[in-house]
Amino acid sequence: MKIIVIDTDSLSRVFDEGNREHPEYEPLHNRIFKQRNVKIAYGGEKYAKELENAPKYRRLFSELKTAQIAIELDNYKVNQSENRIVRATKGTQFNDQHIIAIVIEGKCNIICSRDSDAYPFFKNKHLYPKNFRIPGIYNGRSSCSILN
Protein backbone atom coordinates (compact mmCIF):
# COMPACT_ATOMS: atom_id res chain seq x y z
CA MET A 1 0.00 0.00 0.00
CA LYS A 2 1.37 3.38 -1.03
CA ILE A 3 0.74 6.45 1.10
CA ILE A 4 0.77 9.82 -0.61
CA VAL A 5 0.52 13.46 0.35
CA ILE A 6 -1.05 15.65 -2.30
CA ASP A 7 0.17 19.24 -2.31
CA THR A 8 -2.84 21.52 -2.58
CA ASP A 9 -1.39 22.84 -5.87
CA SER A 10 -2.31 19.46 -7.37
CA LEU A 11 -5.73 18.75 -5.87
CA SER A 12 -7.70 19.87 -8.92
CA ARG A 13 -5.35 17.99 -11.24
CA VAL A 14 -5.94 14.75 -9.32
CA PHE A 15 -9.62 15.04 -8.43
CA ASP A 16 -11.27 17.28 -11.04
CA GLU A 17 -11.83 15.27 -14.20
CA GLY A 18 -12.63 18.54 -16.01
CA ASN A 19 -9.17 19.96 -15.30
CA ARG A 20 -7.17 20.09 -18.54
CA GLU A 21 -4.18 18.48 -16.77
CA HIS A 22 -6.25 15.67 -15.23
CA PRO A 23 -5.16 13.10 -17.87
CA GLU A 24 -1.61 13.43 -16.49
CA TYR A 25 -2.94 12.57 -13.02
CA GLU A 26 -5.48 9.97 -14.05
CA PRO A 27 -3.17 7.04 -13.16
CA LEU A 28 -2.98 8.36 -9.58
CA HIS A 29 -6.73 9.04 -9.53
CA ASN A 30 -7.38 5.45 -10.65
CA ARG A 31 -5.04 4.03 -7.99
CA ILE A 32 -6.95 5.98 -5.34
CA PHE A 33 -10.52 5.29 -6.47
CA LYS A 34 -10.53 2.15 -8.62
CA GLN A 35 -7.62 0.01 -7.51
CA ARG A 36 -7.73 1.48 -4.00
CA ASN A 37 -4.06 0.75 -3.39
CA VAL A 38 -3.08 4.32 -2.49
CA LYS A 39 -4.03 6.11 0.74
CA ILE A 40 -3.83 9.88 1.18
CA ALA A 41 -2.24 11.35 4.30
CA TYR A 42 -3.03 14.89 5.44
CA GLY A 43 -2.90 16.96 8.60
CA GLY A 44 -1.43 19.92 10.41
CA GLU A 45 -2.56 23.52 10.70
CA LYS A 46 -1.12 24.77 7.42
CA TYR A 47 -2.68 22.00 5.32
CA ALA A 48 -6.00 22.55 7.10
CA LYS A 49 -5.83 26.27 6.28
CA GLU A 50 -5.07 25.47 2.64
CA LEU A 51 -8.10 23.16 2.56
CA GLU A 52 -10.23 25.92 4.11
CA ASN A 53 -9.50 27.93 0.97
CA ALA A 54 -10.74 25.02 -1.14
CA PRO A 55 -14.06 23.95 0.45
CA LYS A 56 -14.82 21.51 -2.37
CA TYR A 57 -11.71 19.52 -1.45
CA ARG A 58 -12.22 19.92 2.29
CA ARG A 59 -15.55 18.09 1.87
CA LEU A 60 -13.90 15.51 -0.37
CA PHE A 61 -11.20 14.80 2.23
CA SER A 62 -13.90 14.32 4.85
CA GLU A 63 -15.62 11.78 2.58
CA LEU A 64 -12.31 10.06 1.80
CA LYS A 65 -11.55 9.80 5.51
CA THR A 66 -14.95 8.18 6.12
CA ALA A 67 -14.23 5.77 3.24
CA GLN A 68 -10.82 4.98 4.81
CA ILE A 69 -9.00 6.28 1.75
CA ALA A 70 -7.60 9.34 3.52
CA ILE A 71 -5.71 9.28 6.81
CA GLU A 72 -5.96 12.34 9.02
CA LEU A 73 -2.73 12.65 10.96
CA ASP A 74 -2.26 14.01 14.46
CA ASN A 75 -2.11 17.80 13.97
CA TYR A 76 0.20 18.30 16.94
CA LYS A 77 2.79 15.85 15.58
CA VAL A 78 2.61 17.31 12.06
CA ASN A 79 2.98 20.84 13.46
CA GLN A 80 5.98 19.79 15.59
CA SER A 81 7.71 18.22 12.57
CA GLU A 82 6.88 21.26 10.48
CA ASN A 83 8.42 23.59 13.08
CA ARG A 84 11.66 21.57 13.01
CA ILE A 85 11.77 21.74 9.20
CA VAL A 86 11.01 25.49 9.23
CA ARG A 87 14.06 25.99 11.45
CA ALA A 88 16.20 23.79 9.17
CA THR A 89 15.14 25.72 6.04
CA LYS A 90 15.29 29.22 7.52
CA GLY A 91 16.65 31.74 5.02
CA THR A 92 15.43 29.80 1.98
CA GLN A 93 12.46 30.38 -0.32
CA PHE A 94 10.98 26.98 0.60
CA ASN A 95 7.38 27.27 1.87
CA ASP A 96 6.16 23.66 1.86
CA GLN A 97 7.66 22.46 5.13
CA HIS A 98 4.24 21.10 6.07
CA ILE A 99 4.39 18.67 3.12
CA ILE A 100 7.62 17.12 4.44
CA ALA A 101 6.09 17.02 7.93
CA ILE A 102 3.11 15.08 6.56
CA VAL A 103 5.49 12.72 4.76
CA ILE A 104 7.34 12.05 8.01
CA GLU A 105 4.32 11.64 10.26
CA GLY A 106 2.31 9.72 7.65
CA LYS A 107 5.27 7.62 6.52
CA CYS A 108 4.42 8.60 2.95
CA ASN A 109 6.13 7.00 -0.04
CA ILE A 110 5.04 9.66 -2.53
CA ILE A 111 4.58 13.41 -2.77
CA CYS A 112 2.24 14.67 -5.50
CA SER A 113 3.23 18.23 -6.37
CA ARG A 114 3.85 20.49 -9.35
CA ASP A 115 6.04 22.85 -7.32
CA SER A 116 9.37 22.04 -8.97
CA ASP A 117 11.12 24.68 -6.84
CA ALA A 118 10.30 22.51 -3.82
CA TYR A 119 11.67 19.25 -5.28
CA PRO A 120 15.26 19.75 -4.02
CA PHE A 121 13.86 20.21 -0.50
CA PHE A 122 11.53 17.23 -0.85
CA LYS A 123 14.60 15.15 -1.78
CA ASN A 124 16.94 16.59 0.88
CA LYS A 125 17.73 13.69 3.24
CA HIS A 126 18.83 16.12 5.96
CA LEU A 127 15.23 17.27 6.40
CA TYR A 128 14.08 13.75 7.30
CA PRO A 129 14.82 11.54 10.28
CA LYS A 130 17.84 9.28 10.02
CA ASN A 131 17.20 6.18 7.88
CA PHE A 132 13.90 7.60 6.56
CA ARG A 133 13.17 6.54 3.01
CA ILE A 134 12.94 9.68 0.85
CA PRO A 135 9.62 9.75 -1.04
CA GLY A 136 9.24 9.76 -4.79
CA ILE A 137 7.59 12.71 -6.51
CA TYR A 138 4.54 12.21 -8.70
CA ASN A 139 4.05 15.06 -11.17
CA GLY A 140 2.30 13.38 -14.08
CA ARG A 141 2.31 10.26 -16.23
CA SER A 142 6.09 10.38 -16.68
CA SER A 143 6.47 9.56 -12.97
CA CYS A 144 3.84 6.81 -13.01
CA SER A 145 6.35 4.08 -12.14
CA ILE A 146 6.55 5.27 -8.51
CA LEU A 147 2.92 4.23 -8.06
CA ASN A 148 3.88 0.55 -8.42
PDB file of C-alpha atoms in Angstrom:
ATOM      1  CA  MET A   1       0.000   0.000   0.000  1.00  0.00           C
ATOM      2  CA  LYS A   2       1.371   3.382  -1.031  1.00  0.00           C
ATOM      3  CA  ILE A   3       0.735   6.453   1.105  1.00  0.00           C
ATOM      4  CA  ILE A   4       0.771   9.822  -0.606  1.00  0.00           C
ATOM      5  CA  VAL A   5       0.517  13.461   0.352  1.00  0.00           C
ATOM      6  CA  ILE A   6      -1.048  15.646  -2.299  1.00  0.00           C
ATOM      7  CA  ASP A   7       0.170  19.240  -2.311  1.00  0.00           C
ATOM      8  CA  THR A   8      -2.838  21.522  -2.577  1.00  0.00           C
ATOM      9  CA  ASP A   9      -1.392  22.838  -5.871  1.00  0.00           C
ATOM     10  CA  SER A  10      -2.311  19.461  -7.371  1.00  0.00           C
ATOM     11  CA  LEU A  11      -5.730  18.750  -5.873  1.00  0.00           C
ATOM     12  CA  SER A  12      -7.701  19.875  -8.920  1.00  0.00           C
ATOM     13  CA  ARG A  13      -5.348  17.986 -11.243  1.00  0.00           C
ATOM     14  CA  VAL A  14      -5.938  14.750  -9.324  1.00  0.00           C
ATOM     15  CA  PHE A  15      -9.623  15.038  -8.432  1.00  0.00           C
ATOM     16  CA  ASP A  16     -11.267  17.284 -11.040  1.00  0.00           C
ATOM     17  CA  GLU A  17     -11.835  15.271 -14.199  1.00  0.00           C
ATOM     18  CA  GLY A  18     -12.630  18.540 -16.013  1.00  0.00           C
ATOM     19  CA  ASN A  19      -9.170  19.956 -15.296  1.00  0.00           C
ATOM     20  CA  ARG A  20      -7.170  20.093 -18.540  1.00  0.00           C
ATOM     21  CA  GLU A  21      -4.184  18.482 -16.766  1.00  0.00           C
ATOM     22  CA  HIS A  22      -6.246  15.668 -15.227  1.00  0.00           C
ATOM     23  CA  PRO A  23      -5.155  13.104 -17.869  1.00  0.00           C
ATOM     24  CA  GLU A  24      -1.608  13.428 -16.492  1.00  0.00           C
ATOM     25  CA  TYR A  25      -2.940  12.573 -13.018  1.00  0.00           C
ATOM     26  CA  GLU A  26      -5.483   9.972 -14.051  1.00  0.00           C
ATOM     27  CA  PRO A  27      -3.171   7.044 -13.164  1.00  0.00           C
ATOM     28  CA  LEU A  28      -2.980   8.356  -9.584  1.00  0.00           C
ATOM     29  CA  HIS A  29      -6.729   9.042  -9.532  1.00  0.00           C
ATOM     30  CA  ASN A  30      -7.376   5.453 -10.647  1.00  0.00           C
ATOM     31  CA  ARG A  31      -5.043   4.035  -7.988  1.00  0.00           C
ATOM     32  CA  ILE A  32      -6.950   5.984  -5.336  1.00  0.00           C
ATOM     33  CA  PHE A  33     -10.516   5.291  -6.469  1.00  0.00           C
ATOM     34  CA  LYS A  34     -10.535   2.155  -8.617  1.00  0.00           C
ATOM     35  CA  GLN A  35      -7.625   0.006  -7.510  1.00  0.00           C
ATOM     36  CA  ARG A  36      -7.725   1.482  -3.996  1.00  0.00           C
ATOM     37  CA  ASN A  37      -4.063   0.749  -3.391  1.00  0.00           C
ATOM     38  CA  VAL A  38      -3.080   4.318  -2.493  1.00  0.00           C
ATOM     39  CA  LYS A  39      -4.027   6.109   0.737  1.00  0.00           C
ATOM     40  CA  ILE A  40      -3.827   9.876   1.176  1.00  0.00           C
ATOM     41  CA  ALA A  41      -2.240  11.354   4.300  1.00  0.00           C
ATOM     42  CA  TYR A  42      -3.035  14.887   5.441  1.00  0.00           C
ATOM     43  CA  GLY A  43      -2.904  16.963   8.601  1.00  0.00           C
ATOM     44  CA  GLY A  44      -1.432  19.923  10.411  1.00  0.00           C
ATOM     45  CA  GLU A  45      -2.564  23.522  10.701  1.00  0.00           C
ATOM     46  CA  LYS A  46      -1.116  24.771   7.422  1.00  0.00           C
ATOM     47  CA  TYR A  47      -2.677  22.003   5.318  1.00  0.00           C
ATOM     48  CA  ALA A  48      -6.003  22.550   7.105  1.00  0.00           C
ATOM     49  CA  LYS A  49      -5.830  26.272   6.277  1.00  0.00           C
ATOM     50  CA  GLU A  50      -5.071  25.475   2.645  1.00  0.00           C
ATOM     51  CA  LEU A  51      -8.096  23.157   2.556  1.00  0.00           C
ATOM     52  CA  GLU A  52     -10.225  25.921   4.114  1.00  0.00           C
ATOM     53  CA  ASN A  53      -9.502  27.933   0.966  1.00  0.00           C
ATOM     54  CA  ALA A  54     -10.744  25.018  -1.143  1.00  0.00           C
ATOM     55  CA  PRO A  55     -14.063  23.952   0.450  1.00  0.00           C
ATOM     56  CA  LYS A  56     -14.821  21.511  -2.371  1.00  0.00           C
ATOM     57  CA  TYR A  57     -11.710  19.523  -1.449  1.00  0.00           C
ATOM     58  CA  ARG A  58     -12.216  19.915   2.295  1.00  0.00           C
ATOM     59  CA  ARG A  59     -15.545  18.095   1.866  1.00  0.00           C
ATOM     60  CA  LEU A  60     -13.904  15.511  -0.374  1.00  0.00           C
ATOM     61  CA  PHE A  61     -11.203  14.804   2.228  1.00  0.00           C
ATOM     62  CA  SER A  62     -13.903  14.319   4.848  1.00  0.00           C
ATOM     63  CA  GLU A  63     -15.620  11.781   2.585  1.00  0.00           C
ATOM     64  CA  LEU A  64     -12.315  10.061   1.802  1.00  0.00           C
ATOM     65  CA  LYS A  65     -11.546   9.800   5.509  1.00  0.00           C
ATOM     66  CA  THR A  66     -14.948   8.179   6.119  1.00  0.00           C
ATOM     67  CA  ALA A  67     -14.229   5.765   3.242  1.00  0.00           C
ATOM     68  CA  GLN A  68     -10.822   4.982   4.809  1.00  0.00           C
ATOM     69  CA  ILE A  69      -8.998   6.279   1.752  1.00  0.00           C
ATOM     70  CA  ALA A  70      -7.596   9.337   3.521  1.00  0.00           C
ATOM     71  CA  ILE A  71      -5.712   9.279   6.810  1.00  0.00           C
ATOM     72  CA  GLU A  72      -5.956  12.345   9.017  1.00  0.00           C
ATOM     73  CA  LEU A  73      -2.729  12.648  10.960  1.00  0.00           C
ATOM     74  CA  ASP A  74      -2.262  14.008  14.464  1.00  0.00           C
ATOM     75  CA  ASN A  75      -2.115  17.797  13.966  1.00  0.00           C
ATOM     76  CA  TYR A  76       0.202  18.297  16.937  1.00  0.00           C
ATOM     77  CA  LYS A  77       2.788  15.854  15.576  1.00  0.00           C
ATOM     78  CA  VAL A  78       2.608  17.313  12.062  1.00  0.00           C
ATOM     79  CA  ASN A  79       2.981  20.842  13.460  1.00  0.00           C
ATOM     80  CA  GLN A  80       5.979  19.789  15.587  1.00  0.00           C
ATOM     81  CA  SER A  81       7.706  18.224  12.567  1.00  0.00           C
ATOM     82  CA  GLU A  82       6.882  21.257  10.484  1.00  0.00           C
ATOM     83  CA  ASN A  83       8.423  23.589  13.075  1.00  0.00           C
ATOM     84  CA  ARG A  84      11.661  21.567  13.011  1.00  0.00           C
ATOM     85  CA  ILE A  85      11.769  21.744   9.201  1.00  0.00           C
ATOM     86  CA  VAL A  86      11.010  25.491   9.235  1.00  0.00           C
ATOM     87  CA  ARG A  87      14.057  25.991  11.449  1.00  0.00           C
ATOM     88  CA  ALA A  88      16.195  23.794   9.171  1.00  0.00           C
ATOM     89  CA  THR A  89      15.142  25.718   6.044  1.00  0.00           C
ATOM     90  CA  LYS A  90      15.292  29.216   7.518  1.00  0.00           C
ATOM     91  CA  GLY A  91      16.646  31.738   5.018  1.00  0.00           C
ATOM     92  CA  THR A  92      15.426  29.796   1.981  1.00  0.00           C
ATOM     93  CA  GLN A  93      12.457  30.379  -0.324  1.00  0.00           C
ATOM     94  CA  PHE A  94      10.975  26.985   0.602  1.00  0.00           C
ATOM     95  CA  ASN A  95       7.384  27.266   1.873  1.00  0.00           C
ATOM     96  CA  ASP A  96       6.162  23.657   1.859  1.00  0.00           C
ATOM     97  CA  GLN A  97       7.658  22.459   5.133  1.00  0.00           C
ATOM     98  CA  HIS A  98       4.241  21.095   6.075  1.00  0.00           C
ATOM     99  CA  ILE A  99       4.393  18.674   3.124  1.00  0.00           C
ATOM    100  CA  ILE A 100       7.615  17.117   4.442  1.00  0.00           C
ATOM    101  CA  ALA A 101       6.089  17.022   7.929  1.00  0.00           C
ATOM    102  CA  ILE A 102       3.109  15.082   6.564  1.00  0.00           C
ATOM    103  CA  VAL A 103       5.494  12.722   4.757  1.00  0.00           C
ATOM    104  CA  ILE A 104       7.342  12.052   8.007  1.00  0.00           C
ATOM    105  CA  GLU A 105       4.318  11.645  10.260  1.00  0.00           C
ATOM    106  CA  GLY A 106       2.305   9.724   7.653  1.00  0.00           C
ATOM    107  CA  LYS A 107       5.268   7.623   6.520  1.00  0.00           C
ATOM    108  CA  CYS A 108       4.423   8.605   2.946  1.00  0.00           C
ATOM    109  CA  ASN A 109       6.133   6.998  -0.036  1.00  0.00           C
ATOM    110  CA  ILE A 110       5.041   9.659  -2.529  1.00  0.00           C
ATOM    111  CA  ILE A 111       4.578  13.414  -2.771  1.00  0.00           C
ATOM    112  CA  CYS A 112       2.242  14.669  -5.495  1.00  0.00           C
ATOM    113  CA  SER A 113       3.226  18.230  -6.367  1.00  0.00           C
ATOM    114  CA  ARG A 114       3.853  20.494  -9.346  1.00  0.00           C
ATOM    115  CA  ASP A 115       6.044  22.853  -7.322  1.00  0.00           C
ATOM    116  CA  SER A 116       9.371  22.035  -8.975  1.00  0.00           C
ATOM    117  CA  ASP A 117      11.123  24.676  -6.837  1.00  0.00           C
ATOM    118  CA  ALA A 118      10.297  22.506  -3.817  1.00  0.00           C
ATOM    119  CA  TYR A 119      11.674  19.250  -5.276  1.00  0.00           C
ATOM    120  CA  PRO A 120      15.257  19.749  -4.020  1.00  0.00           C
ATOM    121  CA  PHE A 121      13.864  20.210  -0.503  1.00  0.00           C
ATOM    122  CA  PHE A 122      11.526  17.227  -0.846  1.00  0.00           C
ATOM    123  CA  LYS A 123      14.597  15.146  -1.777  1.00  0.00           C
ATOM    124  CA  ASN A 124      16.937  16.585   0.883  1.00  0.00           C
ATOM    125  CA  LYS A 125      17.727  13.686   3.236  1.00  0.00           C
ATOM    126  CA  HIS A 126      18.829  16.119   5.957  1.00  0.00           C
ATOM    127  CA  LEU A 127      15.226  17.272   6.398  1.00  0.00           C
ATOM    128  CA  TYR A 128      14.076  13.748   7.297  1.00  0.00           C
ATOM    129  CA  PRO A 129      14.817  11.538  10.282  1.00  0.00           C
ATOM    130  CA  LYS A 130      17.842   9.276  10.024  1.00  0.00           C
ATOM    131  CA  ASN A 131      17.202   6.177   7.875  1.00  0.00           C
ATOM    132  CA  PHE A 132      13.903   7.601   6.565  1.00  0.00           C
ATOM    133  CA  ARG A 133      13.172   6.544   3.005  1.00  0.00           C
ATOM    134  CA  ILE A 134      12.945   9.683   0.852  1.00  0.00           C
ATOM    135  CA  PRO A 135       9.618   9.751  -1.040  1.00  0.00           C
ATOM    136  CA  GLY A 136       9.237   9.761  -4.794  1.00  0.00           C
ATOM    137  CA  ILE A 137       7.587  12.713  -6.513  1.00  0.00           C
ATOM    138  CA  TYR A 138       4.536  12.214  -8.697  1.00  0.00           C
ATOM    139  CA  ASN A 139       4.052  15.059 -11.169  1.00  0.00           C
ATOM    140  CA  GLY A 140       2.302  13.375 -14.084  1.00  0.00           C
ATOM    141  CA  ARG A 141       2.315  10.260 -16.233  1.00  0.00           C
ATOM    142  CA  SER A 142       6.087  10.382 -16.676  1.00  0.00           C
ATOM    143  CA  SER A 143       6.472   9.563 -12.975  1.00  0.00           C
ATOM    144  CA  CYS A 144       3.838   6.810 -13.006  1.00  0.00           C
ATOM    145  CA  SER A 145       6.355   4.077 -12.143  1.00  0.00           C
ATOM    146  CA  ILE A 146       6.552   5.267  -8.513  1.00  0.00           C
ATOM    147  CA  LEU A 147       2.917   4.229  -8.056  1.00  0.00           C
ATOM    148  CA  ASN A 148       3.879   0.548  -8.423  1.00  0.00           C
TER     149      ASN A 148
END
